[in-house]
Amino acid sequence: MDDSDARNLLAQALEVDPDLVAADASVATLEAWDSLAHVRLIAALEMRLGRQLTPEEAVAIASLDDIAALLAR
Amino acid sequence: MNWKPGQPLRLETDGFVLRSMAASEVDDRFVGWFADRAVMEHVAMPMNLPRERLQRFVAGFDNKSTFLLRIDAKPGDVPIGYFRVWCYFSYGYAKTAVVIGDRDYWGRKTVLETRARLLDFLFDGLRLHKVTGAVYTRNMAAVFNYKVQGFRCEGILREQERGHDGGWRDVYLFGLLDREWRARRGR
């Protein structure tokens, strides 16, 4: 799966260079992924998708893979 | 730990002190948190409560099975927020809620650091089996903190509460078991 879109979106929310976002990036591995960055990420995802995330979707986001999967739907 | 039920509780981390709050300590800062729309957006309590009402609210916690723990930042013991805890010893679990009233402490891992100390107390000190928390589904910062700390989302309550704008709010239920916390702590 091409996750460059997800990586750029996450990097923007975390305010870091996309090159610093590893393929296995998650809330457990990225120091910059804090609560405020998470708020920015959810807002960016909703802006991209043009709709509010469902509670089930929102609570499932904890890694780059999760973001890529959501964008690929 | 020297604490006995009914006595004020004091827990400490590197950066903060959690301590039982007295009604006499309801000051302008505490009252102000209840008037701050950004702070109260995700808090299931009425806004703009008067000082006397908040004093009764604080006095209602007994330091036996219910606790209102003010979070003071070091150095200087500056109040920045509070935890509420309700323990159900017969059932082996506690419900918790946290509010960071001082916005300067948002996004600084304040909740993670202070709740870790509280969880140690609840699991190791009080020997509870489970700790739960409930949060509006749009409170993404709180959701993030629960997940990072190992809580699992155990359910979604649809349109469970009415927000300050009159709209209905869905609520996530999060839970953490004692063995899960000990595994994270390496114990």
Coordinates of C-alpha atoms in Angstrom, one line a residue:
Chain A
M1 CA 0.0 0.0 0.0
D2 CA 1.3 3.5 -0.9
D3 CA 1.2 5.3 2.4
S4 CA 3.0 8.5 1.4
D5 CA -0.3 10.4 1.7
A6 CA -0.9 9.1 5.2
R7 CA 2.7 9.8 6.1
N8 CA 2.5 13.4 4.9
L9 CA -0.7 13.9 6.8
L10 CA 0.6 12.5 10.0
A11 CA 3.9 14.4 9.7
Q12 CA 2.0 17.6 9.2
A13 CA -0.1 16.9 12.3
L14 CA 3.0 16.1 14.3
E15 CA 4.9 19.1 12.8
V16 CA 7.8 16.9 11.9
D17 CA 9.6 16.0 8.6
P18 CA 7.8 13.2 6.8
D19 CA 11.2 11.4 6.6
L20 CA 11.1 11.0 10.4
V21 CA 7.8 9.0 10.2
A22 CA 8.8 5.4 9.9
A23 CA 6.7 2.7 8.2
D24 CA 5.8 1.2 11.6
A25 CA 5.1 4.6 13.2
S26 CA 2.5 4.5 16.0
V27 CA 1.6 6.4 19.2
A28 CA 4.0 4.0 21.0
T29 CA 7.0 4.9 18.8
L30 CA 6.6 8.6 17.9
E31 CA 7.5 11.0 20.7
A32 CA 5.9 13.8 18.8
W33 CA 2.6 12.1 18.6
D34 CA 1.0 13.7 21.7
S35 CA -2.5 14.5 22.6
L36 CA -2.6 17.9 20.8
A37 CA -1.0 16.4 17.7
H38 CA -3.7 13.7 17.8
V39 CA -6.4 16.4 17.8
R40 CA -4.7 18.0 14.8
L41 CA -4.5 14.6 13.1
I42 CA -8.2 13.8 13.5
A43 CA -9.1 17.3 12.2
A44 CA -6.9 16.8 9.2
L45 CA -8.3 13.4 8.5
E46 CA -11.9 14.7 8.7
M47 CA -10.9 17.6 6.4
R48 CA -9.4 15.2 3.9
L49 CA -12.4 12.8 4.0
G50 CA -15.0 15.6 4.0
R51 CA -16.9 14.1 6.9
Q52 CA -16.7 13.5 10.6
L53 CA -15.1 10.2 11.6
T54 CA -17.4 7.8 13.3
P55 CA -16.6 6.9 17.0
E56 CA -15.5 3.5 15.8
E57 CA -13.1 4.9 13.2
A58 CA -11.7 7.6 15.5
V59 CA -10.9 5.4 18.4
A60 CA -9.1 2.9 16.1
I61 CA -6.4 5.4 14.9
A62 CA -3.1 4.7 16.6
S63 CA -0.6 4.1 13.8
L64 CA 0.4 5.1 10.3
D65 CA -1.1 1.9 9.0
D66 CA -4.4 2.9 10.6
I67 CA -4.4 6.2 8.9
A68 CA -3.4 4.7 5.5
A69 CA -6.2 2.1 5.8
L70 CA -8.8 4.8 6.6
L71 CA -7.7 6.9 3.6
A72 CA -7.8 3.9 1.3
R73 CA -11.4 3.1 2.0
Chain B
M1 CA 2.2 4.3 52.2
N2 CA 1.0 5.9 55.4
W3 CA -2.4 6.9 54.1
K4 CA -5.5 5.7 55.9
P5 CA -9.1 5.9 54.6
G6 CA -10.6 9.3 55.5
Q7 CA -7.3 11.1 55.6
P8 CA -6.2 13.5 52.9
L9 CA -4.3 11.7 50.2
R10 CA -1.1 12.9 48.7
L11 CA 0.6 11.3 45.6
E12 CA 3.7 12.7 43.9
T13 CA 5.4 12.5 40.6
D14 CA 8.5 14.1 39.2
G15 CA 6.6 17.1 38.0
F16 CA 3.3 17.1 40.0
V17 CA 1.6 16.6 43.3
L18 CA -1.9 15.1 43.5
R19 CA -3.5 15.9 46.8
S20 CA -6.9 15.8 48.3
M21 CA -8.6 19.2 47.9
A22 CA -10.5 20.9 50.7
A23 CA -13.7 23.0 50.2
S24 CA -11.8 25.9 51.6
E25 CA -9.4 25.7 48.7
V26 CA -12.0 26.6 46.1
D27 CA -10.4 29.7 44.8
D28 CA -10.9 32.1 41.8
R29 CA -8.7 29.8 39.7
F30 CA -10.8 26.8 40.4
V31 CA -14.0 28.7 39.8
G32 CA -12.5 30.0 36.6
W33 CA -12.0 26.6 35.2
F34 CA -15.7 26.0 35.3
A35 CA -16.3 29.2 33.4
D36 CA -13.8 28.4 30.6
R37 CA -15.7 27.1 27.7
A38 CA -12.7 25.4 26.1
V39 CA -12.0 23.5 29.4
M40 CA -15.6 22.6 30.0
E41 CA -16.4 21.5 26.4
H42 CA -15.8 17.9 27.2
V43 CA -16.6 17.9 30.9
A44 CA -20.0 16.5 32.0
M45 CA -20.7 19.1 34.6
P46 CA -22.6 22.4 34.5
M47 CA -20.7 25.5 33.6
N48 CA -20.3 28.6 35.6
L49 CA -21.1 27.0 39.0
P50 CA -20.9 29.6 41.8
R51 CA -18.2 29.3 44.5
E52 CA -20.6 28.0 47.1
R53 CA -21.9 25.3 44.9
L54 CA -18.3 24.2 44.0
Q55 CA -17.4 24.2 47.7
R56 CA -20.3 21.8 48.4
F57 CA -19.1 19.7 45.4
V58 CA -15.6 19.4 46.7
A59 CA -16.8 18.7 50.2
G60 CA -18.7 15.7 48.9
F61 CA -15.6 13.7 48.4
D62 CA -14.8 11.6 51.5
N63 CA -11.2 10.4 50.9
K64 CA -12.5 6.9 51.6
S65 CA -14.1 5.7 48.5
T66 CA -14.3 9.0 46.6
F67 CA -11.5 11.4 46.0
L68 CA -11.1 14.9 44.5
L69 CA -7.4 15.2 43.9
R70 CA -6.0 18.6 42.9
I71 CA -3.1 18.5 40.5
D72 CA -0.4 20.9 41.5
A73 CA 2.6 21.6 39.2
K74 CA 6.1 21.7 40.6
P75 CA 7.8 23.9 41.6
G76 CA 5.5 26.1 43.5
D77 CA 2.6 23.8 43.8
V78 CA 0.6 25.7 41.2
P79 CA -2.9 24.2 40.7
I80 CA -3.5 23.1 37.1
G81 CA -6.4 20.6 37.3
Y82 CA -8.0 17.8 39.2
F83 CA -8.9 14.1 39.2
R84 CA -12.2 12.7 40.4
V85 CA -12.2 9.1 41.6
W86 CA -15.0 6.9 42.7
C87 CA -14.0 3.5 44.1
Y88 CA -16.5 0.6 44.3
F89 CA -14.6 -1.8 46.6
S90 CA -17.3 -4.5 46.6
Y91 CA -16.9 -4.8 42.9
G92 CA -13.2 -4.2 42.7
Y93 CA -13.2 -1.2 40.4
A94 CA -12.9 2.6 40.2
K95 CA -14.2 5.2 37.9
T96 CA -12.0 8.2 37.2
A97 CA -12.2 11.5 35.4
V98 CA -9.6 14.2 34.9
V99 CA -9.7 17.9 34.0
I100 CA -6.7 20.0 33.1
G101 CA -8.0 23.5 33.8
D102 CA -4.7 25.4 33.0
R103 CA -4.5 25.3 29.2
D104 CA -0.7 25.8 29.4
Y105 CA -0.5 22.2 30.5
W106 CA -2.4 20.8 27.5
G107 CA -0.3 18.6 25.2
R108 CA 2.5 18.2 27.7
K109 CA 1.8 14.7 28.9
T110 CA 0.5 16.0 32.1
V111 CA -2.4 13.5 32.2
L112 CA -0.1 10.6 31.4
E113 CA 2.3 11.4 34.2
T114 CA -0.2 12.1 36.9
R115 CA -2.6 9.3 36.0
A116 CA 0.2 6.8 36.0
R117 CA 0.8 7.7 39.7
L118 CA -2.9 7.5 40.4
L119 CA -3.2 4.0 38.7
D120 CA -0.3 2.8 40.9
F121 CA -2.3 3.9 43.9
L122 CA -5.5 2.3 42.8
F123 CA -4.0 -1.0 41.7
D124 CA -1.2 -1.4 44.2
G125 CA -2.4 0.7 47.2
L126 CA -6.1 -0.1 47.1
R127 CA -5.8 -3.5 45.3
L128 CA -8.5 -2.7 42.8
H129 CA -8.9 -5.0 39.8
K130 CA -10.1 -2.5 37.2
V131 CA -10.1 1.3 36.5
T132 CA -12.5 2.8 34.0
G133 CA -13.0 6.2 32.4
A134 CA -15.7 7.7 30.2
V135 CA -15.1 10.4 27.7
Y136 CA -17.0 12.2 25.0
T137 CA -16.1 10.6 21.6
R138 CA -15.1 14.1 20.3
N139 CA -12.6 14.5 23.1
M140 CA -9.7 13.3 20.9
A141 CA -7.0 14.4 23.3
A142 CA -8.5 12.3 26.1
V143 CA -9.0 9.4 23.8
F144 CA -5.3 9.6 22.8
N145 CA -4.2 9.6 26.5
Y146 CA -6.4 6.6 27.4
K147 CA -5.1 4.6 24.5
V148 CA -1.4 5.4 25.0
Q149 CA -1.8 4.4 28.7
G150 CA -3.1 1.0 27.7
F151 CA -6.8 1.4 28.3
R152 CA -9.1 -0.4 25.9
C153 CA -12.2 1.0 24.5
E154 CA -14.9 -1.3 25.8
G155 CA -18.0 0.3 24.3
I156 CA -19.7 3.3 22.9
L157 CA -22.7 4.8 24.5
R158 CA -24.8 6.5 21.9
E159 CA -26.2 10.0 22.7
Q160 CA -25.5 9.3 26.4
E161 CA -25.2 12.9 27.6
R162 CA -26.2 16.3 26.6
G163 CA -23.4 18.8 26.0
H164 CA -23.3 22.4 26.9
D165 CA -24.6 23.4 23.5
G166 CA -27.6 21.2 24.0
G167 CA -26.5 18.6 21.5
W168 CA -26.2 14.9 22.4
R169 CA -22.8 13.4 23.0
D170 CA -21.7 9.8 22.4
V171 CA -19.4 8.4 25.1
Y172 CA -16.5 6.0 24.9
L173 CA -16.0 3.6 27.9
F174 CA -12.4 2.8 28.5
G175 CA -11.1 0.2 30.9
L176 CA -7.8 -1.0 32.2
L177 CA -7.2 -4.2 34.3
D178 CA -4.6 -4.5 37.1
R179 CA -2.6 -7.2 35.2
E180 CA -2.5 -5.0 32.1
W181 CA -1.2 -2.1 34.1
R182 CA 1.4 -4.2 35.9
A183 CA 2.6 -5.7 32.6
R184 CA 3.1 -2.2 31.2
R185 CA 5.0 -1.3 34.4
G186 CA 7.1 -4.4 34.1
R187 CA 5.9 -5.8 37.4

